[in-house]
mmCIF file of C-alpha atoms in Angstrom:
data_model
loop_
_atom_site.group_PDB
_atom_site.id
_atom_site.type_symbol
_atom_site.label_atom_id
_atom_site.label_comp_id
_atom_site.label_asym_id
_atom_site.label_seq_id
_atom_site.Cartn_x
_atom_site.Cartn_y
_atom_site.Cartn_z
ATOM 1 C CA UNK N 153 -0.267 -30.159 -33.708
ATOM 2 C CA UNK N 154 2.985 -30.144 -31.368
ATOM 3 C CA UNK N 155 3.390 -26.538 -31.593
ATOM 4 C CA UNK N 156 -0.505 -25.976 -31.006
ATOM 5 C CA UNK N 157 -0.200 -28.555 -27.346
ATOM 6 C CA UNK N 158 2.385 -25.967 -26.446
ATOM 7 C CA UNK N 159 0.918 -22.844 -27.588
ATOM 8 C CA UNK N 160 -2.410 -24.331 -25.560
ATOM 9 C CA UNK N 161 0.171 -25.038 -22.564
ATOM 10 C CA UNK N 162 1.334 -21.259 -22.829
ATOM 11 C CA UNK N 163 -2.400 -20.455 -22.023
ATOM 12 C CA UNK N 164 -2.635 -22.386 -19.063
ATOM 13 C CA UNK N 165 0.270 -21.426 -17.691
ATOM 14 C CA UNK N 166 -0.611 -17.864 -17.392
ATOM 15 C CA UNK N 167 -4.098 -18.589 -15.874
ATOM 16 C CA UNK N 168 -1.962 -21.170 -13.322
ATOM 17 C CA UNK N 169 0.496 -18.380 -12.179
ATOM 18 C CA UNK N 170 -2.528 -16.065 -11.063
ATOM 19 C CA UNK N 171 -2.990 -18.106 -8.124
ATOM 20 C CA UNK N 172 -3.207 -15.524 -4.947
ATOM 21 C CA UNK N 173 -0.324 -16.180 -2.378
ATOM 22 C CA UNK N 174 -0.529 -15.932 1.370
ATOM 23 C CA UNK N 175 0.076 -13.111 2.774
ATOM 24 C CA UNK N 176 1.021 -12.359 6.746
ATOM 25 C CA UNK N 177 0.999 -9.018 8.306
ATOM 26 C CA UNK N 178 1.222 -7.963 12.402
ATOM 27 C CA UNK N 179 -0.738 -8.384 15.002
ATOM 28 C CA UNK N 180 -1.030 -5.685 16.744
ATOM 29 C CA UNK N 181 -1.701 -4.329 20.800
ATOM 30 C CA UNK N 182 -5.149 -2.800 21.405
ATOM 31 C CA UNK N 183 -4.978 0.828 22.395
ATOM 32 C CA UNK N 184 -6.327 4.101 22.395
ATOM 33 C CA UNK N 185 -6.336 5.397 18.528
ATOM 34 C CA UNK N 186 -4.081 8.746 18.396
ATOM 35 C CA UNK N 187 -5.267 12.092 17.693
ATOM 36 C CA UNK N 188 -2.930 14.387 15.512
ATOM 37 C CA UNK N 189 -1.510 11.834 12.708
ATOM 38 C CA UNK N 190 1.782 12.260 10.381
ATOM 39 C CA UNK N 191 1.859 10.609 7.201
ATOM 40 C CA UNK N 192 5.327 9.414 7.137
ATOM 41 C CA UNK N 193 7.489 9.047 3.914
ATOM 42 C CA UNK N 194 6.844 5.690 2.260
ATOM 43 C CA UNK N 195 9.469 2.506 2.777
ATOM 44 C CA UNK N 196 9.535 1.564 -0.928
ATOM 45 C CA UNK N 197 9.806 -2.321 -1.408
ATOM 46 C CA UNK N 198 9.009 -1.760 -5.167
ATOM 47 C CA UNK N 199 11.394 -1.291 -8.152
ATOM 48 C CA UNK N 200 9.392 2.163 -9.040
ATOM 49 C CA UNK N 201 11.122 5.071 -7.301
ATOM 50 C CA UNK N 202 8.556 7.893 -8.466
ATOM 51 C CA UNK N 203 5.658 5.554 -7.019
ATOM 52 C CA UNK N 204 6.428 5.787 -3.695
ATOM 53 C CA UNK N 205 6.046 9.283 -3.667
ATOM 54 C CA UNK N 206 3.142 9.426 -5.425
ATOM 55 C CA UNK N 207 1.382 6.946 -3.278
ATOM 56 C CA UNK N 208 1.309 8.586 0.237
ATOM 57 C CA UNK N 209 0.820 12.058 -1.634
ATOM 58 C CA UNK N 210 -2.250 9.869 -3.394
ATOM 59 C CA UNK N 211 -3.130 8.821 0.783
ATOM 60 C CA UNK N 212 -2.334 12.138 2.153
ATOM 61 C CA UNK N 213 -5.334 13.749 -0.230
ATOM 62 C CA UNK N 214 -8.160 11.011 0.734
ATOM 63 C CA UNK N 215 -7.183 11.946 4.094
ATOM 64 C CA UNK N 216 -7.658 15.402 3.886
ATOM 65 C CA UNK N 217 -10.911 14.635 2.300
ATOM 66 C CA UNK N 218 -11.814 11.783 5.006
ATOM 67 C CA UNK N 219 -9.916 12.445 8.441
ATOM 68 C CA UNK N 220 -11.335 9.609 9.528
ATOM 69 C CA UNK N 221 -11.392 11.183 13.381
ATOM 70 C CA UNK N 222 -7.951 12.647 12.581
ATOM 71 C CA UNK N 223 -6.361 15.840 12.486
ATOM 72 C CA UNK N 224 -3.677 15.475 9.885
ATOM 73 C CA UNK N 225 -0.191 17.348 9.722
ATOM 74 C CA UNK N 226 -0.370 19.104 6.808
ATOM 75 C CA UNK N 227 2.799 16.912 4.341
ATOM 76 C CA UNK N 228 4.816 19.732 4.011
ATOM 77 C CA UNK N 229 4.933 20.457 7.474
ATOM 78 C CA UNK N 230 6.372 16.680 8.376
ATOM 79 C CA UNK N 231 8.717 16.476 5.795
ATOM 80 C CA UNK N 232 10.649 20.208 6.805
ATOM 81 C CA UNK N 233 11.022 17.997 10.218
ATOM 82 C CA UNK N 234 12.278 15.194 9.106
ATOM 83 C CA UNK N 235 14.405 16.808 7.138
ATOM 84 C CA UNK N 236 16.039 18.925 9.777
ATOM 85 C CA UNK N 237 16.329 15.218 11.955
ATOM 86 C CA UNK N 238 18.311 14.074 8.999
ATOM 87 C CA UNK N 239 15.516 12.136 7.688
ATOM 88 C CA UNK N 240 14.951 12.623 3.884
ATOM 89 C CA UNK N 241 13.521 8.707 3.277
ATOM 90 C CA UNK N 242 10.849 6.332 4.367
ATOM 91 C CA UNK N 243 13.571 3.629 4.138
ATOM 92 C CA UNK N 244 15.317 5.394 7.060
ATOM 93 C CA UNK N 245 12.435 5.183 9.564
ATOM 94 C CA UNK N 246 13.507 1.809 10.715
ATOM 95 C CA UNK N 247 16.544 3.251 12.520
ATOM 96 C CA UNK N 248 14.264 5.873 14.198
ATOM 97 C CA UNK N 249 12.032 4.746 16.989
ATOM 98 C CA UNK N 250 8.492 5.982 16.876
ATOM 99 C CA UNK N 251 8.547 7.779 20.275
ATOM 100 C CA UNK N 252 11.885 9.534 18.869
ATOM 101 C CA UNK N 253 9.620 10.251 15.914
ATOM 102 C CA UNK N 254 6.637 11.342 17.644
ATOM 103 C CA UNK N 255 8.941 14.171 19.273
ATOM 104 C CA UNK N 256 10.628 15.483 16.485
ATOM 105 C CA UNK N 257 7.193 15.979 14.691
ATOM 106 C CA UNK N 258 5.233 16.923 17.844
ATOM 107 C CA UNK N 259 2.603 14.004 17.018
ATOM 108 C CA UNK N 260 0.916 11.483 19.375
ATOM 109 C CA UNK N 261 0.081 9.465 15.686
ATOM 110 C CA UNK N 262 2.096 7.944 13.326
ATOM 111 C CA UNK N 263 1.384 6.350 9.724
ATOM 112 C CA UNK N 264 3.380 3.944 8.817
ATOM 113 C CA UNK N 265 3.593 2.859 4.594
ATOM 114 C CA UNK N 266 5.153 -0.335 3.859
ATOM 115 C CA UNK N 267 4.685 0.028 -0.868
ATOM 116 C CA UNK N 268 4.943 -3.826 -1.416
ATOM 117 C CA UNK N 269 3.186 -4.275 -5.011
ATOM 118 C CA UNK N 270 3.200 -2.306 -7.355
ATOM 119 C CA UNK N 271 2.490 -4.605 -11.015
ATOM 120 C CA UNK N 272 0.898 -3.878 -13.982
ATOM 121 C CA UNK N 273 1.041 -6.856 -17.029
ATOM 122 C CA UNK N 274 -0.583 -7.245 -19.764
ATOM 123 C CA UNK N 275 -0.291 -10.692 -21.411
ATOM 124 C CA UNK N 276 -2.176 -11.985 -24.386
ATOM 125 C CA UNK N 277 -5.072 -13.484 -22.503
ATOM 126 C CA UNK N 278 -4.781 -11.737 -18.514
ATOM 127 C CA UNK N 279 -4.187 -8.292 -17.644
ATOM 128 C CA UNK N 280 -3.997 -7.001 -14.112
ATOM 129 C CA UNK N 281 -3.265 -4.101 -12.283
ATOM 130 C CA UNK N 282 -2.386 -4.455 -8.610
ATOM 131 C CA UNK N 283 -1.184 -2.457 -5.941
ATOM 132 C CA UNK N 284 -0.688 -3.480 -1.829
ATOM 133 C CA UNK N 285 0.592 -1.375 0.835
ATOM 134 C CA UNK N 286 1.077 -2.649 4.301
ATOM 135 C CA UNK N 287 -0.110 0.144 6.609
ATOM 136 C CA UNK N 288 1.151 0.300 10.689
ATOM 137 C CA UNK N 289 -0.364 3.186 13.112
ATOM 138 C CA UNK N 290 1.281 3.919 16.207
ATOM 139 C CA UNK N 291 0.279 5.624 19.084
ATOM 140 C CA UNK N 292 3.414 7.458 20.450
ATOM 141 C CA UNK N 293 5.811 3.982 20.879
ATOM 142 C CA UNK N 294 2.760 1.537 20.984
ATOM 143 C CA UNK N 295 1.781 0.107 17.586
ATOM 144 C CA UNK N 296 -1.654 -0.231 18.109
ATOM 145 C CA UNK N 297 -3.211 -1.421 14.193
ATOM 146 C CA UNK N 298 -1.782 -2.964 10.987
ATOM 147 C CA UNK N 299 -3.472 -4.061 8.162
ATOM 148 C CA UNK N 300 -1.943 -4.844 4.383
ATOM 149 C CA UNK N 301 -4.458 -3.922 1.719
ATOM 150 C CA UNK N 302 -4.428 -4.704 -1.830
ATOM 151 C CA UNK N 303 -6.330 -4.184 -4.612
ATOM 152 C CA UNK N 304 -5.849 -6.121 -7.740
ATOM 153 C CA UNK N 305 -8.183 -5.402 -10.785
ATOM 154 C CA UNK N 306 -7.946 -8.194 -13.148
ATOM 155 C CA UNK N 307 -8.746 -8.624 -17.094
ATOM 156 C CA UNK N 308 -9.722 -12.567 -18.589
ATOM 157 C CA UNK N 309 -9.796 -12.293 -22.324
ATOM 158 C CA UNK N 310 -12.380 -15.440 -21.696
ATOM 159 C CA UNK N 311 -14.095 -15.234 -25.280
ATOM 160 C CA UNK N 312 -9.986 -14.938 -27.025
ATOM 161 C CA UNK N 313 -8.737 -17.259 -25.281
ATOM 162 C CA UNK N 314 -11.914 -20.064 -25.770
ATOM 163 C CA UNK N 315 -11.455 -18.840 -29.376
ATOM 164 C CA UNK N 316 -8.201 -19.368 -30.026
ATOM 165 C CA UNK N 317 -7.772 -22.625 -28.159
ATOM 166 C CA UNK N 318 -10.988 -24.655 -29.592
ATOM 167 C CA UNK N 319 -8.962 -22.955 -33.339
ATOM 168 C CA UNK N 320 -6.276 -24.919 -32.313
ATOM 169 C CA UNK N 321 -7.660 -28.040 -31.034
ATOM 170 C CA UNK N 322 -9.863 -28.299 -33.571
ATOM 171 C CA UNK N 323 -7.874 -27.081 -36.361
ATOM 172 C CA UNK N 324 -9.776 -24.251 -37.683
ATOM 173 C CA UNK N 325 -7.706 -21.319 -38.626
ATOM 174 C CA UNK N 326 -10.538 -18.968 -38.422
ATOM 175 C CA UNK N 327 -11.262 -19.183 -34.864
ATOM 176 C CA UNK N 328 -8.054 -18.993 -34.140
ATOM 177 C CA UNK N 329 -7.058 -16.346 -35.903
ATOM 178 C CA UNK N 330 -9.673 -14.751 -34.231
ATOM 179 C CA UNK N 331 -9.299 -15.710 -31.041
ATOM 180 C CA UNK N 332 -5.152 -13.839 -31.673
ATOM 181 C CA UNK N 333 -6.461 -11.196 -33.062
ATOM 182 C CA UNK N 334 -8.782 -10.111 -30.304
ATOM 183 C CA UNK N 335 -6.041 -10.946 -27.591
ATOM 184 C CA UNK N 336 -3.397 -8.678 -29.760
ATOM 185 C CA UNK N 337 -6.277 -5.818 -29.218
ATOM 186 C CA UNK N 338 -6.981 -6.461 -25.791
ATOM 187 C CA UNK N 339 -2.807 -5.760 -25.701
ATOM 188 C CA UNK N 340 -3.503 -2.464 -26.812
ATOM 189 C CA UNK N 341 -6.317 -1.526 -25.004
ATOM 190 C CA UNK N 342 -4.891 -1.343 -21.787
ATOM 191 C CA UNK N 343 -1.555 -0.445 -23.007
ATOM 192 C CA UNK N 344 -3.553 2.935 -24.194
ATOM 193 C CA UNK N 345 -5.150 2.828 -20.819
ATOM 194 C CA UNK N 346 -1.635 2.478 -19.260
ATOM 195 C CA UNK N 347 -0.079 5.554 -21.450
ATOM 196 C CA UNK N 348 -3.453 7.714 -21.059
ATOM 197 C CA UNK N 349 -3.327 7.298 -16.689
ATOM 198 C CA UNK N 350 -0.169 7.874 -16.642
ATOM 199 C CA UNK N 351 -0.615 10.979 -18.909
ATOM 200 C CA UNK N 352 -3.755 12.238 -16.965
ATOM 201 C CA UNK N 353 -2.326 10.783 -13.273
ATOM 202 C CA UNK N 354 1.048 10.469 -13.163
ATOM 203 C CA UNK N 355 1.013 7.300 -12.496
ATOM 204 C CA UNK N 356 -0.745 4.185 -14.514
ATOM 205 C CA UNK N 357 -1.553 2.592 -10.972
ATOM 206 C CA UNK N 358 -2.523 5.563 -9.405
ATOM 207 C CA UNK N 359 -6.392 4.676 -9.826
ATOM 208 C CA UNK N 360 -5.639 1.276 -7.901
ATOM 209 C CA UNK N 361 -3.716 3.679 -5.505
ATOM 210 C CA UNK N 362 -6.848 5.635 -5.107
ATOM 211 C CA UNK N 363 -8.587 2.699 -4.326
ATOM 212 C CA UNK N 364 -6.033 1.206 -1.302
ATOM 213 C CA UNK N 365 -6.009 4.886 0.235
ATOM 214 C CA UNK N 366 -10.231 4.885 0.094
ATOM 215 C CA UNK N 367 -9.926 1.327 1.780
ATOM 216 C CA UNK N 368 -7.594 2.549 4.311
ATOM 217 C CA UNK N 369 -9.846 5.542 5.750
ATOM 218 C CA UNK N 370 -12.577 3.229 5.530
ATOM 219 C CA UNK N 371 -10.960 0.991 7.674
ATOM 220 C CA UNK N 372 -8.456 2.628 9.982
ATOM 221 C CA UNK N 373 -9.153 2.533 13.409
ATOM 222 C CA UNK N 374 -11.301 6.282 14.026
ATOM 223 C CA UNK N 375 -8.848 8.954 15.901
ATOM 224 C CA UNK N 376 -9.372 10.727 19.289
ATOM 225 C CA UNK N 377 -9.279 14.365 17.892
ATOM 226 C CA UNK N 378 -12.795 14.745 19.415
ATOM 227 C CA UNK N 379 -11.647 13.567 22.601
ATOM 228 C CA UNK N 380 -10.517 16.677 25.097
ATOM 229 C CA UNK N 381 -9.329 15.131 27.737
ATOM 230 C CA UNK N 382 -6.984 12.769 25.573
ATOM 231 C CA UNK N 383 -6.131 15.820 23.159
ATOM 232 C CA UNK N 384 -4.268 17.240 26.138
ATOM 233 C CA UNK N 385 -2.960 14.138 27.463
ATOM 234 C CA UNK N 386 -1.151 13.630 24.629
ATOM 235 C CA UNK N 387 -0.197 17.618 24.422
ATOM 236 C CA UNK N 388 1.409 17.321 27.639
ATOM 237 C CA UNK N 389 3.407 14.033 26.653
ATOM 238 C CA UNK N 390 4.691 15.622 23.741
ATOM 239 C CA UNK N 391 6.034 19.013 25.874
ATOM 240 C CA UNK N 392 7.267 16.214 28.438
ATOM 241 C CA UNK N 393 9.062 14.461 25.797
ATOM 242 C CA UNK N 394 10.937 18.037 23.705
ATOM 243 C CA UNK N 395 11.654 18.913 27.504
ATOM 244 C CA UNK N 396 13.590 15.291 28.319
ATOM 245 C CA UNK N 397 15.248 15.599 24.756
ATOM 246 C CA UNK N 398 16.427 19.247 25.635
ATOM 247 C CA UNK N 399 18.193 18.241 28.543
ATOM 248 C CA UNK N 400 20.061 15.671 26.816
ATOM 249 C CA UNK N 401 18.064 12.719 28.162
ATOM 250 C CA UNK N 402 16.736 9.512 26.478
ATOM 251 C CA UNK N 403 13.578 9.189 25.555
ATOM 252 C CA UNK N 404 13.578 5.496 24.539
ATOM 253 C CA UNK N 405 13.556 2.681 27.049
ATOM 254 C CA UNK N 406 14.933 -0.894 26.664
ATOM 255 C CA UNK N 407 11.409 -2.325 26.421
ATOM 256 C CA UNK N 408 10.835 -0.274 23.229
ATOM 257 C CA UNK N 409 14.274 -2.450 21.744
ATOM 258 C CA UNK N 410 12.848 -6.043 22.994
ATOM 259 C CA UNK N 411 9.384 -5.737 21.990
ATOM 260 C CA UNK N 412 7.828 -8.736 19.856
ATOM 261 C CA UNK N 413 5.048 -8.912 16.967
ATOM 262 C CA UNK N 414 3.209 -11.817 16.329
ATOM 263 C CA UNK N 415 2.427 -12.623 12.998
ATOM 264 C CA UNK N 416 -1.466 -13.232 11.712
ATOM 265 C CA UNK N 417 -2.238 -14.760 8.033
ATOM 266 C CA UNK N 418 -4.558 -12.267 6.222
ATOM 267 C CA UNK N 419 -6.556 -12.293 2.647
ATOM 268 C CA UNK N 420 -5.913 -10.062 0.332
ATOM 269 C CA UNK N 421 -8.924 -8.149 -1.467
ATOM 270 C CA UNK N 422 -9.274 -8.996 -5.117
ATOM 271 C CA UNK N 423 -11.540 -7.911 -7.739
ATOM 272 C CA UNK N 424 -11.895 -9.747 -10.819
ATOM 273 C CA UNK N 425 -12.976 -8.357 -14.022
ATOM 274 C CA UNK N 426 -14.246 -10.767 -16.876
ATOM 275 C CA UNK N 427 -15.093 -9.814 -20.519
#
């Protein structure tokens, strides 16, 4: 009976640790919403190298299918820039300030990609798949909108789990062999489903990656490429800005060193999945 109190402690344990955390993200200054946007390298926070990459390639598509007011650099394009600025990571961004940024890729928009979750376990009774980016837009030096988004699709073996503890409260070996047995094929389910996404995907988050980048276009702030007067605005700044850095003068002021970001709480978006 001992070993079945811990076994049932095991259980709760899991469901216990699936509490959501806070989460806190910038507050940002209202401003006019850029026109020509660069979808810059990811900063990786996450132990999976290749995911990184394969998450802003995953947001660069949606936004080729959804511009969302936008007209995008083509990827390529940005990272031949960056890469001649010396630039060949996302992680390296912080030492470059946006306005330098905005002149090297001759861009009035930035997108900034903070990867902070990447997580898929599998455990006999919960499964979940989760990914969260943190995602910053600037307008030349102004950051003007940030938003984290997450998406976390989560599996309950409810009917396993009810079997196998009422098998071991109760005694009955039946049930709870049962109740094992269907939580050691609910293992291999998504295992498969892991192995077959990656397979077909690349990546075995890059649905939930799919889903963020849909949830970002949705939600981003809608650009000014259909706005004339502010297309060449920002045309002009850009020529002003080449011509300063040509002549050997700075571009960046001491305000752009000083300036502080609040900090808002947020809630994250979750969607639960019971069997």
């Amino acid at each position: 009976m001992k070993r079945y109190k811990l076994f049932l402690l095991f259980i709760l344990l899991i469901f216990i640790g699936c509490t959501p955390k806070q989460d806190f993200v910038l507050k940002a200054t209202p401003s006019i919403s850029p026109a020509k946007l660069a979808i810059l390298p990811v900063n990786n926070n996450t132990n999976d190298v290749a995911g990184g990459f394969i998450f802003r390639k995953v947001v660069y598509n949606n936004f080729e299918q959804d511009n969302a007011g936008y007209d995008i650099q083509n990827i390529n394009k940005t990272d031949e820039l960056l890469n001649e600025a010396g630039i060949t990571d996302g992680g390296q961004l912080k030492f470059v300030k946006p306005i330098e940024l905005s002149e090297i890729l001759g861009v009035d928009g930035l997108l900034y990609t903070d990867l902070d979750e990447l997580d898929f376990m599998t455990y006999p009774y919960y499964h979940t798949r989760s990914v969260k980016g943190t995602f910053m837009v600037y307008n030349f030096e102004k950051l003007i909108w940030v938003k984290p988004i997450r998406v976390a699709i989560k599996y309950f073996g409810v009917s396993s789990a009810i079997n196998t503890i009422s098998g071991a409260v109760s005694g009955d070996s039946d049930q709870l062999n049962a109740g094992m047995t269907r939580a050691a094929i609910d293992i291999a389910v998504h295992q498969g489903i892991k192995y077959a996404t990656i397979a077909g995907l690349d990546h075995e988050l890059a649905p939930e990656m799919a889903l963020v980048s849909k949830k970002l276009s949705h939600v981003i702030p809608r650009g000014s490429r259909d706005n004339p007067a502010y297309v060449k605005k920002s045309e002009d700044e850009i020529k002003y800005l080449r011509e300063k850095v040509s002549n050997k003068e700075s571009i960046v002021t001491d305000e752009m060193y000083i300036e502080e970001k609040e900090k808002a709480e947020v809630l994250e978006e979750i969607i639960p999945i019971l069997n």
